[in-house]
Amino acid sequence: MLQPLDWLVVVLYFAFIAFVGYRTGRGNKGLEDFFLAKRSMPWYAIGLSVMATQASAITLVGTTGQGYVDGMRFIQIYFGLPLAMVILCATLVPFFYRAQVFTAYEYLEKRFDGKTRSLTSFLFLLGRGLADAVVIYAPSVVLAIVFGIDEKVIIIAIGVGATIYTTLGGMRAVMWVEMWQMLIIFLGILFCLGAVILGLPDGISLSDAVRIAGATGRTDTVDFNPDPNVTYTFWTGICGGIFLMLSYFGTDQSQVQRYLTARSLTESRLSLLFSALLKIPMQFIILLTGTLLFVFYQFDKPPVVFNPVALERLAASEDVSALEADYDRAFDARKLAAEGFARALDTDGESEARASFLEADARMSGVRGEFLDRIRAREGTFSDTNYVFPFFVLTKLPVGVVGLILVAIFAAAMSTVESELTSLSTATIVDFYRRYARPVAEDSHYLAVSRIATLFWGGFATVCALYMGRLGSAIEAVNRIGSNFYGPILGVFVLAIGTRTANGHGAFIGVLTGIVAVQLTDRFWSISYLYYNLVGALTAVVVGYLLSRVFSSTNPSV
Amino acid sequence: MHRSSMLKEPDSPPPVFGTWGRFYAVVIANTIVTYLLLILFSMYAR
């Protein structure tokens, strides 16, 4: 359970965020103020805000868990990010900035037509509208189970907290708050890494720990396997990852809106390059923390399953005492083998000790796998990856630091939620309300409806998150489909800035065809999901370009 | 060829990269170094 000092840290965090939001969010007068911070933000604030938007709470707890369970190969998903940032800085960013648009999709009307803008903006709203609920709900479940706080309290704290200062303070408040939230996240990550390293037993150095993890393959960060069906390899990271990142940072309003707030094009570019330089090292530290946690638990007995509630339910429904005894024996054997391996490093007996350790580790994984299989047989899909890190934080870190890490998780969740809220309300008001319902009105009117839209999306996300237990699979299905829109939308932007002959009809049909292509790929081709955006973008470009030529030859006025 | 470029000294070629081009090159070079460091890390840990 959390101690009073931890609660004090949490309360101080919320007070600090409210203070920053209030100080920086005063004096909004119109849409440019409310949605783009009057294009006045410096590059470092935007860069940190871009990173905070991408780093959700489930990224923080899930990635460390991934490091524990599967190792560091997941880092390859970010290999395309710096290259994508360079491509964006050289291509899309100048177009967006010079067009003085509020949304990425608004640019498409300037280049093509209203229907292409409305379609892409609608797809964004559809894809992101429910994603916000997932961003709130997913960490709330984990925190509720591990920290023993009521799930609804966490959902309301994240959802309502983020909605209040986003509605009142607008983009300027959100971005300054996000900058601080990202710094808190950095601090939390570094504290955890330090705590895991300090928690290693006497006689086990950091170098030993890395090599123990390395023996199990968990420190493999680069895999040159050319098979496109393997999810995380160097090639999927470079080829698929670039398109994934181009789609996300180039066409997702929640990211585009960040760099549109820059006070100059130079600062826009600098913000993206800043995050390009920091992202891989940051993910390395997060994954290394998870991987070192694996080593930590070689010497300190981990629970057989990190989700205590699922374990209790299993134990209540069937007798697992024999399996638990097996697990205890397997842990003792592995601990001895790990200690032997650490002592044997750089000696003649290293390979023999390594083999014994791997055998003991496989036996322990087997017993744990048996538990997981039994839980899956009862509850369907089950994974405890997201519970590893919070469990360690609560049970092993000192009072006060637990509060700090909890605050970092809150900060990660809220920074993503508030970015989604501003982008959803911007697309709603600028691409639909101002475009179709009230093209001309007073600034005060637009400001009022913008706040109502923010409030609506915040309320919608919070309510959906509260009922997610019942609506879970439906929301996840919509969310999954939504994530397939970005490749085709990227394809339209490639058509917009890369060709002169593409037109609105071709681009419109190109997007729709791209979406169908991604759905078919998802269904019938077991290729790594990192390639989906590549498939969607290429289909949209090829079909959009060819159809544009057909339309312009049959009707030159198109 | 344009007259002004014909008059340029042979030892002062036009810049291949602008300021941003150099900046992008630094980011790409840094990224490649990051990949190499990760490969070295994996090899060391094995």
Coordinates of C-alpha atoms in Angstrom, one line a residue:
Chain A
M1 CA 0.0 0.0 0.0
L2 CA 1.0 3.6 -0.5
Q3 CA 2.4 5.4 2.5
P4 CA 1.4 9.0 3.5
L5 CA 4.7 10.4 2.1
D6 CA 3.9 8.8 -1.3
W7 CA 0.4 10.4 -1.3
L8 CA 2.0 13.7 -0.4
V9 CA 4.2 13.4 -3.5
V10 CA 1.1 12.7 -5.6
V11 CA -0.8 15.7 -4.2
L12 CA 2.3 17.9 -4.7
Y13 CA 2.4 16.8 -8.4
F14 CA -1.2 17.6 -9.0
A15 CA -0.8 21.0 -7.3
F16 CA 2.3 21.8 -9.3
I17 CA 0.6 20.8 -12.6
A18 CA -2.4 22.9 -11.7
F19 CA -0.1 25.9 -10.9
V20 CA 1.8 25.6 -14.2
G21 CA -1.4 25.2 -16.1
Y22 CA -3.0 28.2 -14.5
R23 CA 0.2 30.4 -14.9
T24 CA 0.8 29.6 -18.5
G25 CA -2.8 29.2 -19.8
R26 CA -4.2 32.6 -18.9
G27 CA -5.4 35.1 -21.5
N28 CA -6.5 33.0 -24.4
K29 CA -8.4 35.2 -26.9
G30 CA -9.0 33.2 -30.1
L31 CA -8.5 30.0 -31.9
E32 CA -4.8 30.6 -32.6
D33 CA -4.2 31.3 -28.9
F34 CA -6.2 28.3 -27.7
F35 CA -5.1 25.7 -30.2
L36 CA -1.6 26.9 -31.3
A37 CA -0.4 28.9 -28.3
K38 CA -0.3 31.9 -30.7
R39 CA 2.6 30.1 -32.5
S40 CA 5.0 31.3 -29.8
M41 CA 6.6 28.1 -28.3
P42 CA 10.3 27.5 -28.1
W43 CA 11.9 24.4 -29.6
Y44 CA 12.9 22.7 -26.3
A45 CA 9.3 22.9 -24.9
I46 CA 7.9 21.5 -28.2
G47 CA 10.5 18.7 -28.4
L48 CA 9.8 17.5 -24.8
S49 CA 6.0 17.9 -25.5
V50 CA 6.4 15.7 -28.7
M51 CA 8.1 13.1 -26.6
A52 CA 5.6 13.3 -23.7
T53 CA 2.7 12.9 -26.2
Q54 CA 4.2 9.7 -27.6
A55 CA 5.2 8.3 -24.1
S56 CA 1.9 7.1 -22.6
A57 CA 1.7 5.4 -19.2
I58 CA 1.3 2.0 -20.7
T59 CA 4.5 2.7 -22.8
L60 CA 6.4 3.3 -19.6
V61 CA 5.1 0.3 -17.6
G62 CA 4.7 -1.9 -20.7
T63 CA 8.2 -1.3 -22.1
T64 CA 9.9 -2.1 -18.8
G65 CA 7.8 -5.2 -18.6
Q66 CA 8.8 -6.0 -22.2
G67 CA 12.4 -5.7 -21.2
Y68 CA 11.9 -8.2 -18.4
V69 CA 9.9 -10.7 -20.3
D70 CA 11.3 -10.5 -23.8
G71 CA 14.5 -8.3 -23.6
M72 CA 15.6 -5.3 -25.5
R73 CA 14.8 -6.3 -29.1
F74 CA 11.7 -4.0 -28.9
I75 CA 14.1 -1.0 -29.3
Q76 CA 14.3 -1.7 -33.0
I77 CA 10.8 -0.3 -33.5
Y78 CA 12.3 3.2 -33.0
F79 CA 15.2 2.7 -35.4
G80 CA 13.3 4.5 -38.2
L81 CA 12.3 7.5 -35.9
P82 CA 15.4 9.7 -36.3
L83 CA 15.4 9.2 -40.1
A84 CA 11.7 9.9 -40.3
M85 CA 12.2 13.1 -38.3
V86 CA 14.8 14.2 -40.8
I87 CA 12.5 13.4 -43.8
L88 CA 9.7 15.3 -42.1
C89 CA 11.8 18.4 -41.4
A90 CA 12.9 18.5 -45.0
T91 CA 9.5 17.9 -46.5
L92 CA 6.1 18.1 -44.7
V93 CA 7.1 20.5 -41.8
P94 CA 7.9 23.5 -44.1
F95 CA 4.6 23.0 -46.1
F96 CA 2.6 22.9 -42.9
Y97 CA 4.3 25.8 -41.3
R98 CA 4.1 28.1 -44.4
A99 CA 0.5 27.2 -45.0
Q100 CA -0.3 28.6 -41.6
V101 CA -2.8 25.8 -40.9
F102 CA -4.4 24.7 -37.7
T103 CA -4.6 21.0 -38.7
A104 CA -2.6 18.8 -41.0
Y105 CA -5.8 18.0 -42.8
E106 CA -6.6 21.7 -43.5
Y107 CA -3.5 21.7 -45.8
L108 CA -5.1 19.0 -47.9
E109 CA -8.0 21.3 -48.7
K110 CA -5.5 24.0 -49.9
R111 CA -3.8 21.4 -52.1
F112 CA -6.8 19.1 -53.1
D113 CA -10.4 19.7 -52.0
G114 CA -12.8 19.9 -49.0
K115 CA -13.8 16.2 -49.2
T116 CA -10.2 14.9 -48.9
R117 CA -9.7 17.2 -45.9
S118 CA -12.9 16.1 -44.3
L119 CA -12.3 12.4 -44.9
T120 CA -8.8 12.4 -43.4
S121 CA -9.9 14.5 -40.4
F122 CA -12.9 12.3 -39.8
L123 CA -10.6 9.2 -39.9
F124 CA -8.4 10.9 -37.4
L125 CA -11.4 11.6 -35.1
L126 CA -12.5 8.0 -35.5
G127 CA -9.1 6.5 -34.8
R128 CA -8.2 8.8 -31.9
G129 CA -11.6 9.4 -30.3
L130 CA -11.6 6.0 -28.5
A131 CA -7.8 5.7 -28.2
D132 CA -8.0 8.4 -25.5
A133 CA -10.2 6.1 -23.4
V134 CA -7.6 3.3 -23.8
V135 CA -4.8 5.6 -22.8
I136 CA -6.7 6.4 -19.5
Y137 CA -8.0 2.9 -18.8
A138 CA -5.0 0.7 -19.5
P139 CA -2.7 2.1 -16.8
S140 CA -5.6 2.6 -14.4
V141 CA -6.3 -1.2 -14.3
V142 CA -2.6 -1.9 -13.6
L143 CA -2.2 0.8 -10.9
A144 CA -5.5 -0.2 -9.3
I145 CA -4.4 -3.8 -8.9
V146 CA -0.8 -3.2 -7.8
F147 CA -1.2 -0.1 -5.7
G148 CA -4.6 -1.0 -4.3
I149 CA -6.3 2.3 -5.3
D150 CA -9.8 2.2 -6.7
E151 CA -9.7 2.0 -10.5
K152 CA -12.4 4.6 -10.9
V153 CA -10.5 7.1 -8.7
I154 CA -7.4 6.8 -11.0
I155 CA -9.5 7.1 -14.2
I156 CA -11.2 10.2 -12.8
A157 CA -7.9 11.7 -11.6
I158 CA -6.2 11.2 -15.0
G159 CA -9.3 12.0 -17.2
V160 CA -10.8 14.9 -15.3
G161 CA -7.5 16.3 -14.2
A162 CA -6.2 16.5 -17.8
T163 CA -9.6 17.8 -19.1
I164 CA -9.8 20.7 -16.6
Y165 CA -6.5 22.4 -17.4
T166 CA -6.7 21.6 -21.2
T167 CA -10.2 23.2 -21.3
L168 CA -9.2 26.2 -19.3
G169 CA -5.6 26.8 -20.4
G170 CA -5.6 25.6 -24.0
M171 CA -2.5 24.6 -26.0
R172 CA 0.0 26.9 -24.2
A173 CA -0.9 25.4 -20.8
V174 CA -0.8 21.9 -22.2
M175 CA 2.6 22.3 -23.7
W176 CA 4.3 23.8 -20.7
V177 CA 2.7 21.2 -18.5
E178 CA 3.8 18.5 -20.8
M179 CA 7.4 19.8 -20.7
W180 CA 7.4 19.4 -17.0
Q181 CA 5.7 16.1 -17.2
M182 CA 8.3 14.8 -19.5
L183 CA 11.1 15.9 -17.1
I184 CA 9.3 14.1 -14.3
I185 CA 9.1 11.0 -16.5
F186 CA 12.9 11.2 -17.2
L187 CA 13.5 11.6 -13.5
G188 CA 11.3 8.6 -12.7
I189 CA 13.1 6.4 -15.3
L190 CA 16.5 7.4 -14.0
F191 CA 15.5 6.8 -10.4
C192 CA 14.2 3.3 -11.3
L193 CA 17.4 2.4 -13.3
G194 CA 19.5 3.5 -10.3
A195 CA 17.3 1.6 -7.8
V196 CA 17.6 -1.6 -9.9
I197 CA 21.3 -1.3 -10.2
L198 CA 21.7 -0.5 -6.4
G199 CA 19.4 -3.5 -5.7
L200 CA 21.7 -6.0 -7.3
P201 CA 23.3 -8.3 -4.6
D202 CA 26.9 -7.8 -3.4
G203 CA 29.3 -9.3 -5.8
I204 CA 27.2 -8.8 -8.8
S205 CA 28.4 -5.7 -10.8
L206 CA 26.4 -3.9 -13.5
S207 CA 28.7 -5.6 -16.0
D208 CA 27.9 -9.0 -14.6
A209 CA 24.2 -8.2 -14.6
V210 CA 24.3 -7.2 -18.3
R211 CA 26.1 -10.4 -19.2
I212 CA 23.7 -12.6 -17.2
A213 CA 20.8 -11.0 -19.1
G214 CA 22.8 -11.3 -22.3
A215 CA 23.1 -15.1 -21.8
T216 CA 19.4 -15.4 -22.1
G217 CA 19.4 -13.2 -25.3
R218 CA 17.6 -10.3 -23.5
T219 CA 20.3 -7.8 -24.4
D220 CA 20.0 -8.4 -28.2
T221 CA 19.2 -5.0 -29.5
V222 CA 19.9 -5.6 -33.2
D223 CA 18.6 -8.5 -35.2
F224 CA 19.5 -8.6 -38.9
N225 CA 17.1 -11.5 -39.7
P226 CA 15.6 -10.6 -43.2
D227 CA 12.3 -12.4 -42.6
P228 CA 9.5 -9.8 -42.8
N229 CA 7.3 -11.9 -40.6
V230 CA 9.5 -11.4 -37.6
T231 CA 8.1 -8.4 -35.7
Y232 CA 11.2 -6.7 -34.4
T233 CA 14.3 -6.8 -36.6
F234 CA 16.7 -4.1 -37.9
W235 CA 14.9 -4.2 -41.3
T236 CA 11.3 -3.9 -39.9
G237 CA 12.6 -1.1 -37.7
I238 CA 14.2 0.8 -40.6
C239 CA 11.7 0.0 -43.5
G240 CA 8.5 -0.4 -41.6
G241 CA 9.5 1.9 -38.7
I242 CA 10.2 4.8 -40.9
F243 CA 6.7 4.7 -42.4
L244 CA 5.2 4.1 -38.9
M245 CA 6.9 7.2 -37.6
L246 CA 6.3 9.3 -40.7
S247 CA 2.6 8.5 -40.4
Y248 CA 2.5 9.2 -36.7
F249 CA 4.6 12.4 -36.6
G250 CA 3.6 13.6 -40.1
T251 CA -0.1 13.1 -40.2
D252 CA -1.4 12.6 -36.7
Q253 CA -2.9 15.9 -35.5
S254 CA -1.8 15.2 -31.9
Q255 CA 1.8 15.5 -33.1
V256 CA 1.5 17.9 -36.0
Q257 CA -0.2 20.4 -33.7
R258 CA 2.8 20.4 -31.4
Y259 CA 5.3 21.7 -34.0
L260 CA 2.7 24.1 -35.5
T261 CA 3.0 26.0 -32.2
A262 CA 6.6 26.9 -32.9
R263 CA 7.5 30.6 -33.2
S264 CA 9.5 29.9 -36.4
L265 CA 10.1 27.1 -38.9
T266 CA 13.6 26.7 -37.5
E267 CA 12.2 26.0 -34.0
S268 CA 9.7 23.5 -35.5
R269 CA 12.5 21.6 -37.1
L270 CA 14.8 21.8 -34.0
S271 CA 12.0 20.4 -31.8
L272 CA 11.7 17.3 -34.0
L273 CA 15.4 16.8 -34.3
F274 CA 15.8 17.2 -30.6
S275 CA 13.4 14.4 -30.0
A276 CA 15.0 12.4 -32.8
L277 CA 18.3 12.5 -30.9
L278 CA 16.8 11.6 -27.5
K279 CA 14.3 8.9 -28.3
I280 CA 16.5 5.8 -28.9
P281 CA 18.7 6.5 -25.8
M282 CA 15.5 7.0 -23.7
Q283 CA 14.0 3.8 -24.9
F284 CA 17.3 2.1 -24.3
I285 CA 17.3 3.2 -20.6
I286 CA 13.7 2.1 -20.1
L287 CA 14.3 -1.4 -21.7
L288 CA 17.6 -1.7 -19.8
T289 CA 15.7 -1.1 -16.6
G290 CA 13.3 -3.9 -17.4
T291 CA 16.1 -6.2 -18.5
L292 CA 18.1 -5.5 -15.3
L293 CA 14.9 -6.2 -13.3
F294 CA 15.1 -9.7 -14.8
V295 CA 18.6 -10.0 -13.3
F296 CA 17.4 -8.5 -10.0
Y297 CA 14.8 -11.2 -9.8
Q298 CA 17.4 -13.9 -10.3
F299 CA 18.4 -13.3 -6.7
D300 CA 15.2 -12.0 -5.2
K301 CA 12.3 -14.4 -5.6
P302 CA 9.7 -12.9 -8.0
P303 CA 6.0 -13.7 -7.7
V304 CA 5.1 -16.5 -10.1
V305 CA 2.7 -14.1 -11.8
F306 CA 3.0 -10.4 -11.4
N307 CA -0.8 -9.7 -11.4
P308 CA -1.7 -10.7 -7.8
V309 CA -5.5 -10.6 -8.5
A310 CA -5.3 -13.2 -11.3
L311 CA -3.1 -15.4 -9.2
E312 CA -5.6 -15.2 -6.3
R313 CA -8.4 -16.1 -8.6
L314 CA -6.5 -19.1 -9.9
A315 CA -5.6 -20.3 -6.4
A316 CA -9.2 -20.0 -5.4
S317 CA -10.5 -22.1 -8.3
E318 CA -8.0 -24.9 -8.2
D319 CA -5.2 -26.4 -6.1
V320 CA -1.9 -25.0 -7.3
S321 CA 0.2 -25.8 -4.2
A322 CA 2.2 -28.5 -6.0
L323 CA 3.0 -26.2 -8.8
E324 CA 4.0 -23.5 -6.3
A325 CA 6.4 -25.9 -4.6
D326 CA 7.8 -26.7 -8.1
Y327 CA 8.2 -22.9 -8.7
D328 CA 10.1 -22.5 -5.3
R329 CA 12.5 -25.3 -6.2
A330 CA 13.0 -24.0 -9.7
F331 CA 13.8 -20.5 -8.3
D332 CA 16.3 -21.9 -5.7
A333 CA 18.0 -23.9 -8.5
R334 CA 18.2 -20.9 -10.8
K335 CA 19.5 -18.6 -8.1
L336 CA 22.3 -21.0 -7.4
A337 CA 23.0 -21.3 -11.1
A338 CA 23.0 -17.5 -11.6
E339 CA 25.4 -17.1 -8.8
G340 CA 27.6 -19.8 -10.2
F341 CA 27.5 -18.2 -13.7
A342 CA 28.4 -14.7 -12.3
R343 CA 31.4 -16.3 -10.4
A344 CA 32.5 -18.2 -13.5
L345 CA 32.4 -15.2 -15.9
D346 CA 35.8 -14.7 -17.7
T347 CA 37.1 -18.1 -16.3
D348 CA 37.5 -21.5 -17.9
G349 CA 34.2 -22.7 -16.5
E350 CA 32.1 -19.9 -18.0
S351 CA 30.5 -22.0 -20.8
E352 CA 29.6 -24.8 -18.5
A353 CA 28.1 -22.4 -15.9
R354 CA 26.2 -20.6 -18.6
A355 CA 24.7 -23.9 -19.8
S356 CA 23.6 -24.8 -16.2
F357 CA 22.1 -21.3 -15.8
L358 CA 20.2 -21.5 -19.1
E359 CA 18.9 -24.9 -18.2
A360 CA 17.7 -23.6 -14.7
D361 CA 16.2 -20.5 -16.3
A362 CA 14.3 -22.6 -18.9
R363 CA 12.9 -24.8 -16.1
M364 CA 11.7 -21.8 -14.1
S365 CA 10.2 -20.3 -17.2
G366 CA 8.4 -23.6 -17.8
V367 CA 6.8 -23.6 -14.4
R368 CA 5.8 -19.9 -14.8
G369 CA 4.4 -20.8 -18.3
E370 CA 2.3 -23.5 -16.7
F371 CA 0.8 -20.9 -14.3
L372 CA 0.1 -18.5 -17.2
D373 CA -1.5 -21.3 -19.3
R374 CA -3.8 -22.2 -16.4
I375 CA -4.8 -18.5 -16.0
R376 CA -5.4 -18.2 -19.8
A377 CA -7.5 -21.3 -19.7
R378 CA -9.7 -19.6 -17.1
E379 CA -9.6 -16.0 -18.3
G380 CA -8.8 -16.0 -22.0
T381 CA -6.0 -13.8 -23.2
F382 CA -3.7 -12.9 -20.3
S383 CA -0.3 -11.3 -19.9
D384 CA 1.3 -9.9 -16.8
T385 CA 4.0 -7.9 -18.7
N386 CA 2.4 -4.5 -17.7
Y387 CA 2.5 -5.5 -14.0
V388 CA 6.2 -6.3 -13.6
F389 CA 7.4 -2.7 -13.2
P390 CA 4.7 -1.4 -10.9
F391 CA 5.0 -4.5 -8.7
F392 CA 8.8 -3.9 -8.3
V393 CA 8.2 -0.2 -7.6
L394 CA 5.7 -0.9 -4.8
T395 CA 7.5 -3.8 -3.2
K396 CA 11.1 -2.8 -3.5
L397 CA 11.5 1.0 -3.6
P398 CA 11.6 3.2 -0.6
V399 CA 8.7 5.4 0.6
G400 CA 8.6 8.6 -1.3
V401 CA 10.3 7.2 -4.4
V402 CA 7.2 5.0 -4.9
G403 CA 5.2 8.2 -5.0
L404 CA 7.6 9.8 -7.5
I405 CA 7.4 6.8 -9.8
L406 CA 3.6 6.8 -9.5
V407 CA 3.6 10.5 -10.4
A408 CA 5.8 9.7 -13.4
I409 CA 3.2 7.1 -14.5
F410 CA 0.4 9.7 -14.0
A411 CA 2.4 12.3 -15.9
A412 CA 2.9 9.9 -18.8
A413 CA -0.8 9.1 -19.0
M414 CA -1.9 12.7 -18.6
S415 CA 0.5 14.1 -21.2
T416 CA -0.9 11.8 -23.8
V417 CA -4.5 12.4 -22.8
E418 CA -4.2 16.2 -23.0
S419 CA -2.5 16.1 -26.4
E420 CA -5.3 13.9 -27.7
L421 CA -7.9 16.2 -26.3
T422 CA -6.4 19.3 -27.9
S423 CA -6.0 17.6 -31.2
L424 CA -9.5 16.1 -31.2
S425 CA -11.1 19.4 -30.3
T426 CA -9.0 21.3 -32.9
A427 CA -10.0 18.9 -35.7
T428 CA -13.7 19.1 -34.6
I429 CA -13.8 22.8 -34.5
V430 CA -11.5 23.8 -37.4
D431 CA -12.2 21.0 -39.8
F432 CA -15.9 20.6 -39.2
Y433 CA -17.5 23.4 -37.1
R434 CA -15.8 26.3 -38.7
R435 CA -15.6 24.7 -42.1
Y436 CA -19.3 23.7 -42.4
A437 CA -21.4 25.2 -39.6
R438 CA -20.0 28.7 -38.7
P439 CA -17.3 29.9 -41.2
V440 CA -17.4 33.4 -39.7
A441 CA -17.8 34.3 -36.1
E442 CA -16.2 36.3 -33.3
D443 CA -13.1 35.0 -31.6
S444 CA -14.9 34.8 -28.3
H445 CA -17.5 32.4 -30.0
Y446 CA -14.8 30.1 -31.4
L447 CA -13.0 30.1 -28.1
A448 CA -16.2 29.1 -26.3
V449 CA -17.1 26.3 -28.7
S450 CA -13.5 25.1 -28.6
R451 CA -13.7 24.8 -24.8
I452 CA -17.0 22.9 -25.1
A453 CA -15.4 20.5 -27.7
T454 CA -12.4 19.9 -25.4
L455 CA -14.8 19.3 -22.5
F456 CA -16.9 17.0 -24.6
W457 CA -13.9 14.9 -25.7
G458 CA -12.5 14.8 -22.2
G459 CA -15.8 13.7 -20.8
F460 CA -16.3 11.1 -23.6
A461 CA -12.8 9.6 -23.0
T462 CA -13.3 9.5 -19.2
V463 CA -16.8 7.9 -19.4
C464 CA -15.6 5.3 -22.0
A465 CA -12.7 4.5 -19.7
L466 CA -15.0 4.1 -16.8
Y467 CA -17.1 1.6 -18.7
M468 CA -14.2 0.0 -20.5
G469 CA -14.5 -3.2 -18.5
R470 CA -17.8 -3.8 -20.2
L471 CA -17.0 -2.3 -23.6
G472 CA -13.4 -3.4 -23.7
S473 CA -13.3 -5.7 -26.7
A474 CA -15.5 -3.4 -28.9
I475 CA -13.3 -0.4 -28.1
E476 CA -10.2 -2.3 -28.7
A477 CA -11.5 -3.5 -32.1
V478 CA -12.3 0.1 -33.1
N479 CA -8.9 1.3 -31.8
R480 CA -7.1 -1.4 -33.8
I481 CA -8.9 -0.5 -37.0
G482 CA -8.2 3.2 -36.3
S483 CA -4.5 2.6 -36.1
N484 CA -4.6 1.3 -39.7
F485 CA -5.7 4.7 -41.1
Y486 CA -2.3 6.4 -40.7
G487 CA -0.5 4.8 -43.6
P488 CA -3.1 5.7 -46.2
I489 CA -3.3 9.2 -44.8
L490 CA 0.5 9.5 -45.1
G491 CA 0.0 8.4 -48.8
V492 CA -2.3 11.4 -49.4
F493 CA 0.3 13.8 -48.0
V494 CA 3.0 12.2 -50.2
L495 CA 0.7 12.8 -53.2
A496 CA 0.0 16.4 -52.0
I497 CA 3.7 17.5 -51.8
G498 CA 5.3 15.0 -54.1
T499 CA 3.3 15.2 -57.3
R500 CA 1.8 18.0 -59.3
T501 CA -0.7 15.9 -61.2
A502 CA -2.5 14.3 -58.2
N503 CA -6.0 15.7 -57.6
G504 CA -8.8 15.5 -55.0
H505 CA -10.8 12.7 -56.5
G506 CA -7.7 10.5 -56.9
A507 CA -6.4 11.2 -53.4
F508 CA -9.8 10.6 -51.9
I509 CA -10.2 7.1 -53.5
G510 CA -6.5 6.5 -52.8
V511 CA -7.0 6.8 -49.0
L512 CA -10.0 4.5 -49.1
T513 CA -8.2 1.9 -51.2
G514 CA -5.2 2.2 -48.8
I515 CA -7.4 1.4 -45.8
V516 CA -8.8 -1.7 -47.6
A517 CA -5.3 -2.8 -48.4
V518 CA -4.2 -2.5 -44.8
Q519 CA -7.2 -4.5 -43.6
L520 CA -6.6 -7.2 -46.1
T521 CA -2.9 -7.3 -45.1
D522 CA -3.9 -7.6 -41.5
R523 CA -6.3 -10.5 -42.3
F524 CA -4.4 -12.5 -44.9
W525 CA -0.7 -11.8 -44.5
S526 CA 1.3 -12.7 -41.4
I527 CA 3.8 -9.9 -42.1
S528 CA 5.1 -7.7 -39.2
Y529 CA 2.6 -5.0 -38.3
L530 CA 5.3 -2.5 -38.6
Y531 CA 4.9 -2.8 -42.4
Y532 CA 1.2 -2.0 -42.4
N533 CA 1.8 1.8 -42.8
L534 CA 4.1 1.1 -45.7
V535 CA 1.5 -1.0 -47.4
G536 CA -1.2 1.6 -46.8
A537 CA 0.9 4.6 -47.9
L538 CA 2.2 2.8 -51.0
T539 CA -1.3 1.7 -52.0
A540 CA -2.7 5.2 -51.5
V541 CA 0.1 6.8 -53.5
V542 CA -0.1 4.4 -56.5
V543 CA -3.9 4.2 -56.7
G544 CA -4.3 8.0 -56.0
Y545 CA -1.7 8.9 -58.6
L546 CA -3.1 6.6 -61.3
L547 CA -6.7 7.6 -60.7
S548 CA -5.7 11.3 -60.7
R549 CA -4.3 10.9 -64.2
V550 CA -7.5 9.1 -65.3
F551 CA -9.7 11.8 -63.8
S552 CA -7.7 14.6 -65.2
S553 CA -7.6 13.0 -68.7
T554 CA -11.4 12.5 -68.7
N555 CA -12.1 15.9 -67.1
P556 CA -9.3 18.4 -67.3
S557 CA -11.0 20.8 -65.0
V558 CA -10.7 18.3 -62.0
Chain B
M1 CA 26.2 27.1 -68.2
H2 CA 25.3 30.4 -66.5
R3 CA 27.9 33.2 -67.0
S4 CA 28.3 33.8 -63.2
S5 CA 29.1 30.2 -62.5
M6 CA 31.6 30.1 -65.3
L7 CA 33.4 32.9 -63.6
K8 CA 33.8 31.1 -60.3
E9 CA 37.2 30.0 -59.1
P10 CA 37.7 26.2 -59.5
D11 CA 38.8 25.9 -55.8
S12 CA 35.6 27.4 -54.4
P13 CA 32.8 24.9 -55.4
P14 CA 29.3 25.8 -54.4
P15 CA 28.2 24.4 -51.0
V16 CA 26.8 20.9 -51.3
F17 CA 24.8 21.2 -48.1
G18 CA 23.0 24.2 -46.7
T19 CA 22.9 24.7 -42.9
W20 CA 19.9 22.3 -42.5
G21 CA 21.6 19.8 -44.8
R22 CA 24.6 19.7 -42.5
F23 CA 22.3 19.5 -39.4
Y24 CA 20.4 16.5 -41.0
A25 CA 23.7 14.9 -41.8
V26 CA 24.7 15.2 -38.1
V27 CA 21.5 13.6 -37.0
I28 CA 21.8 10.7 -39.5
A29 CA 25.5 10.2 -38.5
N30 CA 24.5 10.2 -34.8
T31 CA 21.8 7.7 -35.6
I32 CA 24.2 5.4 -37.3
V33 CA 26.6 5.7 -34.4
T34 CA 23.7 4.8 -32.1
Y35 CA 23.0 1.6 -34.1
L36 CA 26.7 0.7 -33.9
L37 CA 26.8 1.3 -30.2
L38 CA 23.8 -0.9 -29.8
I39 CA 25.4 -3.7 -31.8
L40 CA 28.6 -3.4 -29.7
F41 CA 26.4 -3.5 -26.5
S42 CA 24.8 -6.7 -27.7
M43 CA 28.1 -8.3 -28.6
Y44 CA 29.6 -7.4 -25.3
A45 CA 26.7 -8.7 -23.3
R46 CA 26.6 -12.0 -25.2

